[in-house]
JSON list of C-alpha atoms in Angstrom, two decimals:
[
{"chain": "A", "resi": 1, "resn": "MET", "atom": "CA", "xyz": [150.37, 20.66, -15.76]},
{"chain": "A", "resi": 2, "resn": "THR", "atom": "CA", "xyz": [149.50, 18.95, -19.04]},
{"chain": "A", "resi": 3, "resn": "ARG", "atom": "CA", "xyz": [145.89, 18.19, -19.87]},
{"chain": "A", "resi": 4, "resn": "ALA", "atom": "CA", "xyz": [144.53, 14.81, -18.86]},
{"chain": "A", "resi": 5, "resn": "ARG", "atom": "CA", "xyz": [144.72, 12.31, -21.70]},
{"chain": "A", "resi": 6, "resn": "VAL", "atom": "CA", "xyz": [141.90, 9.90, -22.44]},
{"chain": "A", "resi": 7, "resn": "ALA", "atom": "CA", "xyz": [141.90, 6.91, -24.75]},
{"chain": "A", "resi": 8, "resn": "LEU", "atom": "CA", "xyz": [138.93, 6.98, -27.14]},
{"chain": "A", "resi": 9, "resn": "VAL", "atom": "CA", "xyz": [138.59, 3.32, -28.05]},
{"chain": "A", "resi": 10, "resn": "ASP", "atom": "CA", "xyz": [138.47, 2.69, -31.79]},
{"chain": "A", "resi": 11, "resn": "TYR", "atom": "CA", "xyz": [136.93, -0.74, -32.37]},
{"chain": "A", "resi": 12, "resn": "GLY", "atom": "CA", "xyz": [134.91, -0.10, -35.51]},
{"chain": "A", "resi": 13, "resn": "ALA", "atom": "CA", "xyz": [131.63, 0.91, -33.86]},
{"chain": "A", "resi": 14, "resn": "GLY", "atom": "CA", "xyz": [130.31, 4.41, -34.41]},
{"chain": "A", "resi": 15, "resn": "ASN", "atom": "CA", "xyz": [131.48, 7.88, -35.36]},
{"chain": "A", "resi": 16, "resn": "LEU", "atom": "CA", "xyz": [134.57, 8.70, -33.32]},
{"chain": "A", "resi": 17, "resn": "ARG", "atom": "CA", "xyz": [135.10, 12.17, -34.76]},
{"chain": "A", "resi": 18, "resn": "SER", "atom": "CA", "xyz": [132.06, 13.78, -33.11]},
{"chain": "A", "resi": 19, "resn": "VAL", "atom": "CA", "xyz": [132.86, 12.14, -29.77]},
{"chain": "A", "resi": 20, "resn": "ALA", "atom": "CA", "xyz": [136.52, 13.22, -29.98]},
{"chain": "A", "resi": 21, "resn": "LYS", "atom": "CA", "xyz": [135.56, 16.84, -30.74]},
{"chain": "A", "resi": 22, "resn": "ALA", "atom": "CA", "xyz": [133.12, 16.93, -27.84]},
{"chain": "A", "resi": 23, "resn": "LEU", "atom": "CA", "xyz": [135.73, 15.53, -25.44]},
{"chain": "A", "resi": 24, "resn": "GLU", "atom": "CA", "xyz": [138.31, 18.06, -26.64]},
{"chain": "A", "resi": 25, "resn": "ARG", "atom": "CA", "xyz": [135.84, 20.89, -26.04]},
{"chain": "A", "resi": 26, "resn": "SER", "atom": "CA", "xyz": [135.56, 19.73, -22.44]},
{"chain": "A", "resi": 27, "resn": "GLY", "atom": "CA", "xyz": [139.33, 20.21, -22.02]},
{"chain": "A", "resi": 28, "resn": "LEU", "atom": "CA", "xyz": [140.66, 16.70, -22.47]},
{"chain": "A", "resi": 29, "resn": "GLU", "atom": "CA", "xyz": [143.47, 15.52, -24.72]},
{"chain": "A", "resi": 30, "resn": "VAL", "atom": "CA", "xyz": [142.08, 12.70, -26.84]},
{"chain": "A", "resi": 31, "resn": "GLU", "atom": "CA", "xyz": [144.08, 9.83, -28.30]},
{"chain": "A", "resi": 32, "resn": "LEU", "atom": "CA", "xyz": [142.40, 7.29, -30.57]},
{"chain": "A", "resi": 33, "resn": "ALA", "atom": "CA", "xyz": [143.05, 3.81, -29.23]},
{"chain": "A", "resi": 34, "resn": "ALA", "atom": "CA", "xyz": [143.05, 1.00, -31.79]},
{"chain": "A", "resi": 35, "resn": "ASP", "atom": "CA", "xyz": [145.48, -1.09, -29.73]},
{"chain": "A", "resi": 36, "resn": "ALA", "atom": "CA", "xyz": [146.03, -1.96, -26.08]},
{"chain": "A", "resi": 37, "resn": "ALA", "atom": "CA", "xyz": [149.12, 0.22, -25.59]},
{"chain": "A", "resi": 38, "resn": "VAL", "atom": "CA", "xyz": [147.18, 3.48, -26.00]},
{"chain": "A", "resi": 39, "resn": "VAL", "atom": "CA", "xyz": [144.56, 2.37, -23.46]},
{"chain": "A", "resi": 40, "resn": "GLU", "atom": "CA", "xyz": [147.21, 1.35, -20.95]},
{"chain": "A", "resi": 41, "resn": "ARG", "atom": "CA", "xyz": [148.94, 4.76, -20.85]},
{"chain": "A", "resi": 42, "resn": "ALA", "atom": "CA", "xyz": [145.80, 6.91, -20.69]},
{"chain": "A", "resi": 43, "resn": "ASP", "atom": "CA", "xyz": [144.45, 8.73, -17.63]},
{"chain": "A", "resi": 44, "resn": "GLY", "atom": "CA", "xyz": [140.91, 7.72, -18.54]},
{"chain": "A", "resi": 45, "resn": "VAL", "atom": "CA", "xyz": [139.07, 5.56, -21.07]},
{"chain": "A", "resi": 46, "resn": "VAL", "atom": "CA", "xyz": [136.03, 6.38, -23.21]},
{"chain": "A", "resi": 47, "resn": "LEU", "atom": "CA", "xyz": [134.18, 3.57, -25.00]},
{"chain": "A", "resi": 48, "resn": "PRO", "atom": "CA", "xyz": [131.66, 5.00, -27.49]},
{"chain": "A", "resi": 49, "resn": "GLY", "atom": "CA", "xyz": [129.74, 3.04, -30.06]},
{"chain": "A", "resi": 50, "resn": "ALA", "atom": "CA", "xyz": [126.56, 2.19, -31.88]},
{"chain": "A", "resi": 51, "resn": "GLY", "atom": "CA", "xyz": [125.49, -1.06, -33.46]},
{"chain": "A", "resi": 52, "resn": "ALA", "atom": "CA", "xyz": [125.07, -4.69, -32.53]},
{"chain": "A", "resi": 53, "resn": "PHE", "atom": "CA", "xyz": [126.38, -6.14, -29.26]},
{"chain": "A", "resi": 54, "resn": "ALA", "atom": "CA", "xyz": [128.09, -9.12, -30.92]},
{"chain": "A", "resi": 55, "resn": "ASP", "atom": "CA", "xyz": [129.86, -6.93, -33.47]},
{"chain": "A", "resi": 56, "resn": "GLY", "atom": "CA", "xyz": [131.07, -4.64, -30.70]},
{"chain": "A", "resi": 57, "resn": "MET", "atom": "CA", "xyz": [132.56, -7.50, -28.69]},
{"chain": "A", "resi": 58, "resn": "ALA", "atom": "CA", "xyz": [134.22, -8.90, -31.82]},
{"chain": "A", "resi": 59, "resn": "GLY", "atom": "CA", "xyz": [135.77, -5.49, -32.49]},
{"chain": "A", "resi": 60, "resn": "LEU", "atom": "CA", "xyz": [137.16, -5.27, -28.95]},
{"chain": "A", "resi": 61, "resn": "ARG", "atom": "CA", "xyz": [138.65, -8.76, -29.07]},
{"chain": "A", "resi": 62, "resn": "ARG", "atom": "CA", "xyz": [140.27, -8.22, -32.46]},
{"chain": "A", "resi": 63, "resn": "ASN", "atom": "CA", "xyz": [143.23, -6.21, -31.12]},
{"chain": "A", "resi": 64, "resn": "GLY", "atom": "CA", "xyz": [143.16, -7.22, -27.48]},
{"chain": "A", "resi": 65, "resn": "LEU", "atom": "CA", "xyz": [141.19, -4.13, -26.51]},
{"chain": "A", "resi": 66, "resn": "ASP", "atom": "CA", "xyz": [138.91, -6.20, -24.26]},
{"chain": "A", "resi": 67, "resn": "GLU", "atom": "CA", "xyz": [141.84, -7.20, -22.05]},
{"chain": "A", "resi": 68, "resn": "ALA", "atom": "CA", "xyz": [143.19, -3.64, -22.07]},
{"chain": "A", "resi": 69, "resn": "LEU", "atom": "CA", "xyz": [139.83, -2.31, -20.88]},
{"chain": "A", "resi": 70, "resn": "LEU", "atom": "CA", "xyz": [139.66, -4.88, -18.09]},
{"chain": "A", "resi": 71, "resn": "LYS", "atom": "CA", "xyz": [143.16, -3.88, -16.97]},
{"chain": "A", "resi": 72, "resn": "ALA", "atom": "CA", "xyz": [142.25, -0.18, -17.01]},
{"chain": "A", "resi": 73, "resn": "LEU", "atom": "CA", "xyz": [139.20, -0.91, -14.87]},
{"chain": "A", "resi": 74, "resn": "GLU", "atom": "CA", "xyz": [141.32, -2.96, -12.48]},
{"chain": "A", "resi": 75, "resn": "LEU", "atom": "CA", "xyz": [143.60, 0.09, -12.13]},
{"chain": "A", "resi": 76, "resn": "ARG", "atom": "CA", "xyz": [140.47, 2.23, -11.49]},
{"chain": "A", "resi": 77, "resn": "ARG", "atom": "CA", "xyz": [140.99, 4.53, -14.47]},
{"chain": "A", "resi": 78, "resn": "PRO", "atom": "CA", "xyz": [137.85, 6.64, -14.95]},
{"chain": "A", "resi": 79, "resn": "TYR", "atom": "CA", "xyz": [135.76, 4.88, -17.60]},
{"chain": "A", "resi": 80, "resn": "LEU", "atom": "CA", "xyz": [133.01, 6.62, -19.56]},
{"chain": "A", "resi": 81, "resn": "GLY", "atom": "CA", "xyz": [130.78, 4.33, -21.62]},
{"chain": "A", "resi": 82, "resn": "LEU", "atom": "CA", "xyz": [128.48, 5.79, -24.28]},
{"chain": "A", "resi": 83, "resn": "CYS", "atom": "CA", "xyz": [125.52, 3.86, -25.73]},
{"chain": "A", "resi": 84, "resn": "LEU", "atom": "CA", "xyz": [127.07, 0.52, -26.80]},
{"chain": "A", "resi": 85, "resn": "GLY", "atom": "CA", "xyz": [129.86, 1.39, -24.37]},
{"chain": "A", "resi": 86, "resn": "VAL", "atom": "CA", "xyz": [127.51, 0.80, -21.43]},
{"chain": "A", "resi": 87, "resn": "GLN", "atom": "CA", "xyz": [126.02, -2.38, -22.88]},
{"chain": "A", "resi": 88, "resn": "LEU", "atom": "CA", "xyz": [129.32, -4.18, -23.50]},
{"chain": "A", "resi": 89, "resn": "LEU", "atom": "CA", "xyz": [130.17, -3.99, -19.80]},
{"chain": "A", "resi": 90, "resn": "PHE", "atom": "CA", "xyz": [127.44, -6.52, -19.00]},
{"chain": "A", "resi": 91, "resn": "GLU", "atom": "CA", "xyz": [127.63, -10.30, -18.79]},
{"chain": "A", "resi": 92, "resn": "LEU", "atom": "CA", "xyz": [125.32, -11.06, -21.71]},
{"chain": "A", "resi": 93, "resn": "GLY", "atom": "CA", "xyz": [123.75, -9.37, -24.70]},
{"chain": "A", "resi": 94, "resn": "GLU", "atom": "CA", "xyz": [120.59, -10.83, -26.27]},
{"chain": "A", "resi": 95, "resn": "GLU", "atom": "CA", "xyz": [120.88, -9.23, -29.72]},
{"chain": "A", "resi": 96, "resn": "HIS", "atom": "CA", "xyz": [121.00, -11.89, -32.48]},
{"chain": "A", "resi": 97, "resn": "GLY", "atom": "CA", "xyz": [121.32, -14.64, -29.85]},
{"chain": "A", "resi": 98, "resn": "LEU", "atom": "CA", "xyz": [123.28, -14.62, -26.61]},
{"chain": "A", "resi": 99, "resn": "THR", "atom": "CA", "xyz": [126.76, -13.06, -26.68]},
{"chain": "A", "resi": 100, "resn": "ASP", "atom": "CA", "xyz": [129.19, -12.80, -23.77]},
{"chain": "A", "resi": 101, "resn": "GLY", "atom": "CA", "xyz": [130.11, -9.24, -22.83]},
{"chain": "A", "resi": 102, "resn": "LEU", "atom": "CA", "xyz": [133.03, -7.97, -20.77]},
{"chain": "A", "resi": 103, "resn": "GLY", "atom": "CA", "xyz": [131.26, -9.26, -17.67]},
{"chain": "A", "resi": 104, "resn": "VAL", "atom": "CA", "xyz": [132.32, -6.52, -15.27]},
{"chain": "A", "resi": 105, "resn": "VAL", "atom": "CA", "xyz": [128.70, -5.60, -14.52]},
{"chain": "A", "resi": 106, "resn": "LYS", "atom": "CA", "xyz": [126.24, -8.31, -13.52]},
{"chain": "A", "resi": 107, "resn": "GLY", "atom": "CA", "xyz": [123.13, -8.42, -15.68]},
{"chain": "A", "resi": 108, "resn": "ARG", "atom": "CA", "xyz": [122.26, -8.48, -19.35]},
{"chain": "A", "resi": 109, "resn": "VAL", "atom": "CA", "xyz": [121.23, -6.30, -22.27]},
{"chain": "A", "resi": 110, "resn": "GLN", "atom": "CA", "xyz": [117.67, -6.83, -23.48]},
{"chain": "A", "resi": 111, "resn": "ARG", "atom": "CA", "xyz": [115.49, -5.47, -26.26]},
{"chain": "A", "resi": 112, "resn": "PHE", "atom": "CA", "xyz": [112.62, -3.15, -25.47]},
{"chain": "A", "resi": 113, "resn": "ALA", "atom": "CA", "xyz": [109.35, -5.08, -25.68]},
{"chain": "A", "resi": 114, "resn": "ASP", "atom": "CA", "xyz": [106.98, -3.84, -28.39]},
{"chain": "A", "resi": 115, "resn": "VAL", "atom": "CA", "xyz": [104.29, -3.46, -25.70]},
{"chain": "A", "resi": 116, "resn": "ASP", "atom": "CA", "xyz": [104.89, -1.75, -22.36]},
{"chain": "A", "resi": 117, "resn": "SER", "atom": "CA", "xyz": [103.65, -2.93, -18.94]},
{"chain": "A", "resi": 118, "resn": "ARG", "atom": "CA", "xyz": [100.31, -1.12, -19.43]},
{"chain": "A", "resi": 119, "resn": "GLY", "atom": "CA", "xyz": [99.65, -2.84, -22.74]},
{"chain": "A", "resi": 120, "resn": "SER", "atom": "CA", "xyz": [100.43, 0.22, -24.87]},
{"chain": "A", "resi": 121, "resn": "ARG", "atom": "CA", "xyz": [102.39, -0.12, -28.09]},
{"chain": "A", "resi": 122, "resn": "ARG", "atom": "CA", "xyz": [105.97, 1.08, -27.82]},
{"chain": "A", "resi": 123, "resn": "ARG", "atom": "CA", "xyz": [107.90, 2.31, -30.82]},
{"chain": "A", "resi": 124, "resn": "VAL", "atom": "CA", "xyz": [111.26, 0.50, -31.09]},
{"chain": "A", "resi": 125, "resn": "PRO", "atom": "CA", "xyz": [113.95, 1.77, -31.50]},
{"chain": "A", "resi": 126, "resn": "HIS", "atom": "CA", "xyz": [113.78, 4.53, -28.92]},
{"chain": "A", "resi": 127, "resn": "ILE", "atom": "CA", "xyz": [114.93, 7.60, -30.85]},
{"chain": "A", "resi": 128, "resn": "GLY", "atom": "CA", "xyz": [114.99, 11.22, -29.74]},
{"chain": "A", "resi": 129, "resn": "TRP", "atom": "CA", "xyz": [115.27, 13.43, -26.68]},
{"chain": "A", "resi": 130, "resn": "ASN", "atom": "CA", "xyz": [114.23, 12.06, -23.32]},
{"chain": "A", "resi": 131, "resn": "GLU", "atom": "CA", "xyz": [114.70, 12.98, -19.68]},
{"chain": "A", "resi": 132, "resn": "VAL", "atom": "CA", "xyz": [117.25, 11.38, -17.37]},
{"chain": "A", "resi": 133, "resn": "GLN", "atom": "CA", "xyz": [116.65, 11.63, -13.64]},
{"chain": "A", "resi": 134, "resn": "PHE", "atom": "CA", "xyz": [119.91, 11.33, -11.72]},
{"chain": "A", "resi": 135, "resn": "SER", "atom": "CA", "xyz": [120.22, 10.04, -8.16]},
{"chain": "A", "resi": 136, "resn": "GLY", "atom": "CA", "xyz": [122.86, 8.55, -5.89]},
{"chain": "A", "resi": 137, "resn": "GLU", "atom": "CA", "xyz": [126.46, 9.50, -5.25]},
{"chain": "A", "resi": 138, "resn": "HIS", "atom": "CA", "xyz": [129.29, 9.77, -7.76]},
{"chain": "A", "resi": 139, "resn": "PRO", "atom": "CA", "xyz": [131.96, 12.42, -8.48]},
{"chain": "A", "resi": 140, "resn": "MET", "atom": "CA", "xyz": [130.32, 13.22, -11.82]},
{"chain": "A", "resi": 141, "resn": "LEU", "atom": "CA", "xyz": [126.90, 13.75, -10.29]},
{"chain": "A", "resi": 142, "resn": "GLU", "atom": "CA", "xyz": [128.29, 16.63, -8.22]},
{"chain": "A", "resi": 143, "resn": "HIS", "atom": "CA", "xyz": [128.49, 18.63, -11.48]},
{"chain": "A", "resi": 144, "resn": "LEU", "atom": "CA", "xyz": [125.11, 17.64, -12.97]},
{"chain": "A", "resi": 145, "resn": "PRO", "atom": "CA", "xyz": [121.52, 18.78, -12.33]},
{"chain": "A", "resi": 146, "resn": "GLU", "atom": "CA", "xyz": [119.03, 16.31, -10.86]},
{"chain": "A", "resi": 147, "resn": "ARG", "atom": "CA", "xyz": [117.43, 15.91, -14.29]},
{"chain": "A", "resi": 148, "resn": "ASP", "atom": "CA", "xyz": [118.35, 16.77, -17.84]},
{"chain": "A", "resi": 149, "resn": "PHE", "atom": "CA", "xyz": [117.40, 15.85, -21.42]},
{"chain": "A", "resi": 150, "resn": "PHE", "atom": "CA", "xyz": [119.68, 13.76, -23.64]},
{"chain": "A", "resi": 151, "resn": "TYR", "atom": "CA", "xyz": [119.51, 12.23, -27.11]},
{"chain": "A", "resi": 152, "resn": "PHE", "atom": "CA", "xyz": [118.85, 8.47, -27.39]},
{"chain": "A", "resi": 153, "resn": "VAL", "atom": "CA", "xyz": [119.06, 6.01, -30.30]},
{"chain": "A", "resi": 154, "resn": "HIS", "atom": "CA", "xyz": [118.72, 2.37, -29.22]},
{"chain": "A", "resi": 155, "resn": "SER", "atom": "CA", "xyz": [116.57, -0.76, -29.32]},
{"chain": "A", "resi": 156, "resn": "TYR", "atom": "CA", "xyz": [118.33, -2.56, -26.44]},
{"chain": "A", "resi": 157, "resn": "ARG", "atom": "CA", "xyz": [118.86, -1.37, -22.90]},
{"chain": "A", "resi": 158, "resn": "PRO", "atom": "CA", "xyz": [120.92, -2.57, -19.92]},
{"chain": "A", "resi": 159, "resn": "VAL", "atom": "CA", "xyz": [119.18, -4.54, -17.17]},
{"chain": "A", "resi": 160, "resn": "PRO", "atom": "CA", "xyz": [121.56, -4.65, -14.19]},
{"chain": "A", "resi": 161, "resn": "ALA", "atom": "CA", "xyz": [121.18, -7.38, -11.58]},
{"chain": "A", "resi": 162, "resn": "ASP", "atom": "CA", "xyz": [121.89, -4.86, -8.82]},
{"chain": "A", "resi": 163, "resn": "GLU", "atom": "CA", "xyz": [119.61, -1.81, -8.88]},
{"chain": "A", "resi": 164, "resn": "ARG", "atom": "CA", "xyz": [121.99, 0.02, -6.55]},
{"chain": "A", "resi": 165, "resn": "ILE", "atom": "CA", "xyz": [124.36, 0.78, -9.44]},
{"chain": "A", "resi": 166, "resn": "VAL", "atom": "CA", "xyz": [121.64, 2.68, -11.33]},
{"chain": "A", "resi": 167, "resn": "VAL", "atom": "CA", "xyz": [122.25, 6.44, -10.96]},
{"chain": "A", "resi": 168, "resn": "GLY", "atom": "CA", "xyz": [120.10, 7.61, -13.88]},
{"chain": "A", "resi": 169, "resn": "ARG", "atom": "CA", "xyz": [116.63, 6.50, -14.93]},
{"chain": "A", "resi": 170, "resn": "THR", "atom": "CA", "xyz": [114.52, 7.28, -18.00]},
{"chain": "A", "resi": 171, "resn": "HIS", "atom": "CA", "xyz": [110.88, 6.57, -18.79]},
{"chain": "A", "resi": 172, "resn": "TYR", "atom": "CA", "xyz": [110.01, 5.08, -22.17]},
{"chain": "A", "resi": 173, "resn": "GLY", "atom": "CA", "xyz": [106.74, 3.25, -21.70]},
{"chain": "A", "resi": 174, "resn": "ASP", "atom": "CA", "xyz": [108.41, 1.83, -18.59]},
{"chain": "A", "resi": 175, "resn": "GLU", "atom": "CA", "xyz": [111.35, 3.05, -16.56]},
{"chain": "A", "resi": 176, "resn": "PHE", "atom": "CA", "xyz": [114.79, 1.75, -17.54]},
{"chain": "A", "resi": 177, "resn": "ALA", "atom": "CA", "xyz": [118.37, 2.21, -16.36]},
{"chain": "A", "resi": 178, "resn": "SER", "atom": "CA", "xyz": [119.92, 4.90, -18.55]},
{"chain": "A", "resi": 179, "resn": "VAL", "atom": "CA", "xyz": [123.02, 5.55, -16.39]},
{"chain": "A", "resi": 180, "resn": "ILE", "atom": "CA", "xyz": [125.05, 3.17, -14.23]},
{"chain": "A", "resi": 181, "resn": "ALA", "atom": "CA", "xyz": [127.99, 3.77, -11.91]},
{"chain": "A", "resi": 182, "resn": "GLN", "atom": "CA", "xyz": [130.15, 1.06, -10.40]},
{"chain": "A", "resi": 183, "resn": "ASP", "atom": "CA", "xyz": [133.68, 1.47, -9.03]},
{"chain": "A", "resi": 184, "resn": "SER", "atom": "CA", "xyz": [135.54, 3.51, -11.71]},
{"chain": "A", "resi": 185, "resn": "ILE", "atom": "CA", "xyz": [132.70, 3.13, -14.24]},
{"chain": "A", "resi": 186, "resn": "PHE", "atom": "CA", "xyz": [130.21, 5.80, -15.29]},
{"chain": "A", "resi": 187, "resn": "ALA", "atom": "CA", "xyz": [128.26, 4.68, -18.34]},
{"chain": "A", "resi": 188, "resn": "VAL", "atom": "CA", "xyz": [125.25, 6.08, -20.16]},
{"chain": "A", "resi": 189, "resn": "GLN", "atom": "CA", "xyz": [122.79, 4.72, -22.72]},
{"chain": "A", "resi": 190, "resn": "PHE", "atom": "CA", "xyz": [122.41, 8.05, -24.53]},
{"chain": "A", "resi": 191, "resn": "HIS", "atom": "CA", "xyz": [124.76, 10.06, -26.77]},
{"chain": "A", "resi": 192, "resn": "PRO", "atom": "CA", "xyz": [126.32, 13.07, -24.97]},
{"chain": "A", "resi": 193, "resn": "GLU", "atom": "CA", "xyz": [128.01, 14.18, -28.20]},
{"chain": "A", "resi": 194, "resn": "LYS", "atom": "CA", "xyz": [124.53, 14.65, -29.76]},
{"chain": "A", "resi": 195, "resn": "SER", "atom": "CA", "xyz": [122.97, 16.18, -26.65]},
{"chain": "A", "resi": 196, "resn": "GLN", "atom": "CA", "xyz": [124.07, 19.81, -27.03]},
{"chain": "A", "resi": 197, "resn": "HIS", "atom": "CA", "xyz": [124.48, 21.71, -23.73]},
{"chain": "A", "resi": 198, "resn": "ALA", "atom": "CA", "xyz": [123.41, 18.78, -21.54]},
{"chain": "A", "resi": 199, "resn": "GLY", "atom": "CA", "xyz": [125.95, 16.55, -23.23]},
{"chain": "A", "resi": 200, "resn": "LEU", "atom": "CA", "xyz": [128.73, 19.09, -22.81]},
{"chain": "A", "resi": 201, "resn": "ARG", "atom": "CA", "xyz": [127.88, 19.43, -19.11]},
{"chain": "A", "resi": 202, "resn": "LEU", "atom": "CA", "xyz": [128.26, 15.68, -18.71]},
{"chain": "A", "resi": 203, "resn": "LEU", "atom": "CA", "xyz": [131.58, 15.60, -20.58]},
{"chain": "A", "resi": 204, "resn": "ASN", "atom": "CA", "xyz": [132.84, 18.54, -18.52]},
{"chain": "A", "resi": 205, "resn": "ALA", "atom": "CA", "xyz": [131.97, 16.53, -15.42]},
{"chain": "A", "resi": 206, "resn": "TYR", "atom": "CA", "xyz": [133.94, 13.59, -16.82]},
{"chain": "A", "resi": 207, "resn": "CYS", "atom": "CA", "xyz": [136.91, 15.89, -17.47]},
{"chain": "A", "resi": 208, "resn": "SER", "atom": "CA", "xyz": [136.82, 17.06, -13.84]},
{"chain": "A", "resi": 209, "resn": "TRP", "atom": "CA", "xyz": [136.65, 13.45, -12.63]},
{"chain": "A", "resi": 210, "resn": "VAL", "atom": "CA", "xyz": [139.64, 12.39, -14.73]},
{"chain": "A", "resi": 211, "resn": "GLU", "atom": "CA", "xyz": [141.67, 15.41, -13.61]},
{"chain": "A", "resi": 212, "resn": "SER", "atom": "CA", "xyz": [140.96, 14.71, -9.94]},
{"chain": "A", "resi": 213, "resn": "SER", "atom": "CA", "xyz": [141.89, 11.03, -10.35]},
{"chain": "A", "resi": 214, "resn": "ARG", "atom": "CA", "xyz": [145.37, 11.59, -11.80]}
]
């Protein structure tokens, strides 16, 4: 049997090469997707990215990639969102004013406050290694430890309306949702491709999920 093929969405946000190499190490065949046709024929979809929410949505809309992603989700293709790739799933982003997202997850993307709930100063952006505590049920979680450390770089974080979709939590002054899972979506706020062994474990789990969904 041929290897599972995933579409790595190329919409002008972030370094695709490091993500592609990490996915290939996990055993997946990776095809860069700058147009809808590549997304539509893939076994799974990976949306990476770093940068501003509004710029990310503009990049997706430029070549009809937003509609292709929505169709892939409707067909329940395993979706892995990385950093900006989790944020764009939400209804609204608050960076540089309100911007509509893909709207498949209820909630919005908000900036970390400069002061946490205890009144302590919080350094923004959140940069560096931090712990993720996993919980809940999902095919990928079967291959992951209950907690692991991953590399973060972000000023904004997802705030889902439904806490039940949160399967990973991280503490940075206050607790925030660092991993969500809904239907065929598994999306993380951190960068697996920069997270060494922990990141490779997560991508291996994604590979297993895609393979089992074919």
